[in-house]
Coordinates of N, CA, C and O and ligand atoms in Angstrom, one line a residue:
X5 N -3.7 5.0 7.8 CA -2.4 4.3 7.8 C -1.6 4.7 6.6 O -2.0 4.6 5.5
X6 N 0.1 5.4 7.1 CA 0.4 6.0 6.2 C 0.6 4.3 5.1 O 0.0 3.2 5.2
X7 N 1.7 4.9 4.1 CA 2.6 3.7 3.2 C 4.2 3.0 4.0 O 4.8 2.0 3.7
X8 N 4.5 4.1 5.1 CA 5.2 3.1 5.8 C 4.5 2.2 7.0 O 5.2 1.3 7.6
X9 N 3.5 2.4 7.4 CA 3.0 1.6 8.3 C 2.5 0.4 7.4 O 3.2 -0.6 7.4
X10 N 1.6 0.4 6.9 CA 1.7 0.0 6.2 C 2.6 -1.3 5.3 O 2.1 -2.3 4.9
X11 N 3.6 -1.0 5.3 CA 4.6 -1.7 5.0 C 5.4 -2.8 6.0 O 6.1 -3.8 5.6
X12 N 5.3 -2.4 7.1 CA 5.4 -3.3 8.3 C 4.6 -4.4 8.4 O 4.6 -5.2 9.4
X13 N 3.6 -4.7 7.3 CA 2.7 -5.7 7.9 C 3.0 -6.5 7.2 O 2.5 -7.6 7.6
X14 N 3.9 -6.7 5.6 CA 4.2 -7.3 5.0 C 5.0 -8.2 5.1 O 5.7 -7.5 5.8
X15 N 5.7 -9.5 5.0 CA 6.5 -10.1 5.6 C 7.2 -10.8 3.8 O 6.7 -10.8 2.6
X16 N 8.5 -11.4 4.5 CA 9.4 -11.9 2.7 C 9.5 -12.8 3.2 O 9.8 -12.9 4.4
X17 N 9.4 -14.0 2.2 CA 10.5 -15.1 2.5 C 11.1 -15.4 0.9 O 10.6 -15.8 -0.1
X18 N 12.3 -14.9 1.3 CA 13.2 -14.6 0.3 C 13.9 -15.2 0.1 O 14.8 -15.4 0.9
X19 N 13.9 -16.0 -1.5 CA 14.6 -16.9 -2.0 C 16.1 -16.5 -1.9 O 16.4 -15.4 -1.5
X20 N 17.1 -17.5 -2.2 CA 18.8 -17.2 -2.4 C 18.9 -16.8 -3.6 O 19.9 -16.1 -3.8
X21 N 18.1 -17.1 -4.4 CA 18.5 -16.2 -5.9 C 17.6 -14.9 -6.5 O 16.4 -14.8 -6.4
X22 N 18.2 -14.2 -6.9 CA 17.3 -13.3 -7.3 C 16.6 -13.4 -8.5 O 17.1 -13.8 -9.6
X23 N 15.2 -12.8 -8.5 CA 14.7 -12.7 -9.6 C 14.8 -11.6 -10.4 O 14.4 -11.7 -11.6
X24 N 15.5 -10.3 -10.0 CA 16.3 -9.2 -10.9 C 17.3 -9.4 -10.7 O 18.0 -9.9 -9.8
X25 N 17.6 -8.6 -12.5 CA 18.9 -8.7 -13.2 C 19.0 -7.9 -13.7 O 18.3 -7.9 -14.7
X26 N 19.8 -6.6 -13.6 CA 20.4 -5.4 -14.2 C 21.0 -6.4 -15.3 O 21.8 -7.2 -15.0
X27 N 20.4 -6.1 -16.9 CA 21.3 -6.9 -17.6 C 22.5 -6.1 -18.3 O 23.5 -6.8 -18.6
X28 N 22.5 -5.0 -18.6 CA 24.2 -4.4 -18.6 C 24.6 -3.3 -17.8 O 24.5 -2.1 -18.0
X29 N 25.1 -4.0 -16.9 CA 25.5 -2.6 -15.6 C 26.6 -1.5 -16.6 O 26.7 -0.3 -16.2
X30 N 27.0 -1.8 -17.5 CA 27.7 -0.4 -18.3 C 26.6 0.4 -18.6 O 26.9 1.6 -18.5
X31 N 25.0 0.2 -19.2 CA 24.4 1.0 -19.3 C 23.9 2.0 -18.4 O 23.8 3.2 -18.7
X32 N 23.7 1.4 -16.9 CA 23.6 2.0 -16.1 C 24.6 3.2 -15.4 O 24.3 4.3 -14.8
X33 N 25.9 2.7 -15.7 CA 26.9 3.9 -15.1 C 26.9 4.7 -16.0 O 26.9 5.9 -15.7
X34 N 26.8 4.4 -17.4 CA 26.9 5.4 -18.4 C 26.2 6.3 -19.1 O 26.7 7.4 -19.6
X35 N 24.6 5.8 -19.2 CA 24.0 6.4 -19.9 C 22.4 6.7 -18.9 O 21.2 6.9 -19.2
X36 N 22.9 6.5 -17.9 CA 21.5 6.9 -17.0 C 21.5 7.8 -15.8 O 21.2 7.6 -14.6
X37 N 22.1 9.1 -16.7 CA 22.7 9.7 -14.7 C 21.7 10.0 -13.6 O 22.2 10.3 -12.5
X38 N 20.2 10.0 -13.8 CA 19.4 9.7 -12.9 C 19.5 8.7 -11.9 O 19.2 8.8 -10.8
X39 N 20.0 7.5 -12.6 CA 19.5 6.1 -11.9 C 17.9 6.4 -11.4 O 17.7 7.1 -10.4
X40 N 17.0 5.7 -12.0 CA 15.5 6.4 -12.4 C 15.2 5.2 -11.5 O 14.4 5.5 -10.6
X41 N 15.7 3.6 -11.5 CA 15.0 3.1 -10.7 C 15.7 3.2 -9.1 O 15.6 2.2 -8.3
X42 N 16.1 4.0 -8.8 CA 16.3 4.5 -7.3 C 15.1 5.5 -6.9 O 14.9 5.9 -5.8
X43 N 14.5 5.6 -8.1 CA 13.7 6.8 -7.8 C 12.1 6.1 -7.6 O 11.4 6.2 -6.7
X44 N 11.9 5.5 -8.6 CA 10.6 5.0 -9.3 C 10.1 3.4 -8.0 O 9.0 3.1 -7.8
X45 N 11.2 2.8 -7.5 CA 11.2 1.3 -6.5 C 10.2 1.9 -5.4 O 10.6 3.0 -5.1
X46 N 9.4 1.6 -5.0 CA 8.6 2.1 -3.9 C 9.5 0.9 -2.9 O 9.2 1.3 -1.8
X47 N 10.1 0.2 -2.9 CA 10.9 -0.1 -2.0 C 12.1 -0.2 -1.5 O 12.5 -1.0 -0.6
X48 N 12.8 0.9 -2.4 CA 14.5 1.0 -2.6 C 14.8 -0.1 -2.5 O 15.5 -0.4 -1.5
X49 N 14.4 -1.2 -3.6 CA 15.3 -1.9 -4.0 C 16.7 -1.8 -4.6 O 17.7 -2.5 -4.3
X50 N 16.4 -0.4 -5.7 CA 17.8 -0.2 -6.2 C 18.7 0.7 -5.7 O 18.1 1.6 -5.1
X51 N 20.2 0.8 -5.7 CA 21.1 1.7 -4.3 C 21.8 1.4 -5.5 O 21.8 0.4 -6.1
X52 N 22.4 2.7 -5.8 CA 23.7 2.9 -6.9 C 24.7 3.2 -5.5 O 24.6 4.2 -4.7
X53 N 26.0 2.0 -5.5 CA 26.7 2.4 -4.3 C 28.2 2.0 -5.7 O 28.4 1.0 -6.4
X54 N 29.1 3.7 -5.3 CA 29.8 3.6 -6.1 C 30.1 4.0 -7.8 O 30.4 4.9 -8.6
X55 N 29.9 3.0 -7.7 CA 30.1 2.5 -9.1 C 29.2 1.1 -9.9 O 29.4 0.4 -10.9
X56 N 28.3 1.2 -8.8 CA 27.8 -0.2 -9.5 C 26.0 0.3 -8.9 O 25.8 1.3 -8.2
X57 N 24.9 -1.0 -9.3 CA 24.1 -1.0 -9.0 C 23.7 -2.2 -8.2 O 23.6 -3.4 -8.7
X58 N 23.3 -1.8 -6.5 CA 23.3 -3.0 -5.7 C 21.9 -3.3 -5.9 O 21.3 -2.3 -6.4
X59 N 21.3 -4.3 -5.7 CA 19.6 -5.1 -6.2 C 19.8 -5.6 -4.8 O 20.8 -6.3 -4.4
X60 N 18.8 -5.2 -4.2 CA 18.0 -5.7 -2.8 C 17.0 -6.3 -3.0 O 15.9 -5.9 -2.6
X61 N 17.1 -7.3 -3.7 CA 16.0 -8.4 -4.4 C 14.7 -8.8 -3.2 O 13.6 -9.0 -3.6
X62 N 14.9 -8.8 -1.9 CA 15.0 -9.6 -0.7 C 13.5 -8.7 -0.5 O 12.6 -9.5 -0.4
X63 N 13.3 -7.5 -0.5 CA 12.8 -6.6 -0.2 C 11.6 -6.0 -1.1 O 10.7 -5.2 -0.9
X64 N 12.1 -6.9 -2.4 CA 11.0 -6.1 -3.4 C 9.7 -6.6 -3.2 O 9.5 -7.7 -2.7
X65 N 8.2 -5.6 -3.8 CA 7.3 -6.0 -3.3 C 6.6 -6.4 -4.5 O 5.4 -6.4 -4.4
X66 N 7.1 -6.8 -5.7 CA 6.4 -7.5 -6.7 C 5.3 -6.3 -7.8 O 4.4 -6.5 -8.5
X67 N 5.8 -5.3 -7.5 CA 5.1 -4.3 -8.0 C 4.8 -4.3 -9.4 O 3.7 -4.3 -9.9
X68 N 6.1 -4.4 -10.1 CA 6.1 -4.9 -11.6 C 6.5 -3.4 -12.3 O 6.8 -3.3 -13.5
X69 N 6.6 -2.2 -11.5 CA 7.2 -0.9 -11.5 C 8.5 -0.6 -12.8 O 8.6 0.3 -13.6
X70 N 9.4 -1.7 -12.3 CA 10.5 -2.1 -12.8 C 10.9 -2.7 -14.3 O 12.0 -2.9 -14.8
X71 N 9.5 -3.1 -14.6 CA 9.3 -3.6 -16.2 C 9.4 -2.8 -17.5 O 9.9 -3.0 -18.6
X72 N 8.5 -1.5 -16.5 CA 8.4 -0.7 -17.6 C 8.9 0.6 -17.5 O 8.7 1.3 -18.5
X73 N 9.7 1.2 -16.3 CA 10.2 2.5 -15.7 C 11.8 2.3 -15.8 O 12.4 2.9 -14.9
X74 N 12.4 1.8 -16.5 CA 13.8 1.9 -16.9 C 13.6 2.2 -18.1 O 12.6 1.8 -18.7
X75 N 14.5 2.9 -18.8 CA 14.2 3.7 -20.0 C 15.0 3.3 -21.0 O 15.0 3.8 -22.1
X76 N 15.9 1.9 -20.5 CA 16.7 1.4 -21.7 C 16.2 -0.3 -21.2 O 17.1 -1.2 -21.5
X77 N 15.1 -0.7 -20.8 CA 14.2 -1.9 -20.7 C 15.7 -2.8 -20.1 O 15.9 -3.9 -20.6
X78 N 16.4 -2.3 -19.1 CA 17.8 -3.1 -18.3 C 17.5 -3.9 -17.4 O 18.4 -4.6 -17.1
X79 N 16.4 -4.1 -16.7 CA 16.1 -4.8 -15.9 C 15.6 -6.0 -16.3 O 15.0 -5.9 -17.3
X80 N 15.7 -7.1 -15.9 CA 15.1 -8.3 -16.1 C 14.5 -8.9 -14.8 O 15.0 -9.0 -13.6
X81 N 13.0 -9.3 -15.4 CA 11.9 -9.1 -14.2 C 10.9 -10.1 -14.2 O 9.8 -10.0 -14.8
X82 N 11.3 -10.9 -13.4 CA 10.2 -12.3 -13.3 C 9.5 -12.4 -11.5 O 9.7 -11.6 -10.5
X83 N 8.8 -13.2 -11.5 CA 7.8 -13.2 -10.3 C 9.6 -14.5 -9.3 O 10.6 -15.1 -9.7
X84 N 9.1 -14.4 -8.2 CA 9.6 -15.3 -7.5 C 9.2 -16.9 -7.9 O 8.2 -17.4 -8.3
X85 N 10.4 -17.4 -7.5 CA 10.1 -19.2 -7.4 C 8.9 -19.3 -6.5 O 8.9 -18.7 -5.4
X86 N 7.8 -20.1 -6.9 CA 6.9 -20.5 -6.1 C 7.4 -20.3 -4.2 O 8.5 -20.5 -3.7
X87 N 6.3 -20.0 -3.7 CA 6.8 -20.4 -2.8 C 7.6 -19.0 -1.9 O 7.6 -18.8 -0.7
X88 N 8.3 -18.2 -2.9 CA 9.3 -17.1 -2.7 C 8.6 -15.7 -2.5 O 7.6 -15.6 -3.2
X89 N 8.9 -14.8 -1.9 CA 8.3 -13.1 -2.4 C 7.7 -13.1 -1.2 O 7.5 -13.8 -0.3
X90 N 7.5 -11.6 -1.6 CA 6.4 -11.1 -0.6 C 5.2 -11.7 0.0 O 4.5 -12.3 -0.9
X91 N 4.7 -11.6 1.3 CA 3.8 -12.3 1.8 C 2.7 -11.1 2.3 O 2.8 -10.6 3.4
X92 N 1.5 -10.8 1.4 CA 0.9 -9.8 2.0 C -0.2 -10.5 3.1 O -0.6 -11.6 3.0
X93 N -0.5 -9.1 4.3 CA -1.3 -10.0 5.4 C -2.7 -9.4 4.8 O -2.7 -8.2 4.4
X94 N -3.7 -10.1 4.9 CA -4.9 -9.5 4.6 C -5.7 -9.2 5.6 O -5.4 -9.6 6.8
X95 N -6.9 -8.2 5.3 CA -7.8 -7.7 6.8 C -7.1 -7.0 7.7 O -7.6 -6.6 8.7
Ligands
SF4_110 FE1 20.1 1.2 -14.9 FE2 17.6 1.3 -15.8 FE3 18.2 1.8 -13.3 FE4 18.8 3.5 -15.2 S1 16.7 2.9 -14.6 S2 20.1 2.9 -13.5 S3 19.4 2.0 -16.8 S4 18.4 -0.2 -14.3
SF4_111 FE1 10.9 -2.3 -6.9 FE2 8.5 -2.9 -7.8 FE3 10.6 -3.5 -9.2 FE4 10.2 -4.8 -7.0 S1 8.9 -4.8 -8.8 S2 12.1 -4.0 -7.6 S3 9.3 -3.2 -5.7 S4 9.9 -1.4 -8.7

């Protein structure tokens, strides 16, 4: 089973607020012309649309990828409210 089948078996119930926070979107337009976490999200969480950076919170799989793979530590990265996040199926 590839990583997108895979991925189908997971299910979210996704809080209204997010638990990421790009904490200064000027760092991001300015000093990161990669945008690294578009690259590094095993679940394209992050989408640079524009001029800004959209956070598809909804979708993330709690990886923790995001803690330490931004290179100016811009992300702010907590687990979901109880209750909240990814729902892995087991077996
Ligand atoms: Fe912004 Fe960090 Fe993403 Fe670069 S890797 S675009 S600095 S959040
Ligand atoms: Fe993406 Fe993992 Fe960060 Fe969630 S924790 S946003 S899946 S890199």
């Amino acid at each position: 089973m590839n990583i997108e089948e895979k991925q189908y078996l997971v299910r979210f119930n996704a809080d209204t607020e997010s638990h990421l926070k790009i904490v200064n979107a000027h760092i991001c337009a300015t000093r990161c012309p990669d945008k690294l976490c578009t690259i590094f999200c095993p679940a394209e969480v992050y989408k640079w649309e524009g001029d800004r950076m959209h956070v598809g919170f909804e979708g993330c799989h709690e990886c923790g990828s995001c803690r330490i793979g931004c290179p100016y530590d811009n992300i702010e990265w907590r687990y979901p409210k109880g209750g909240y996040g990814i729902v892995f199926r087991l077996g």
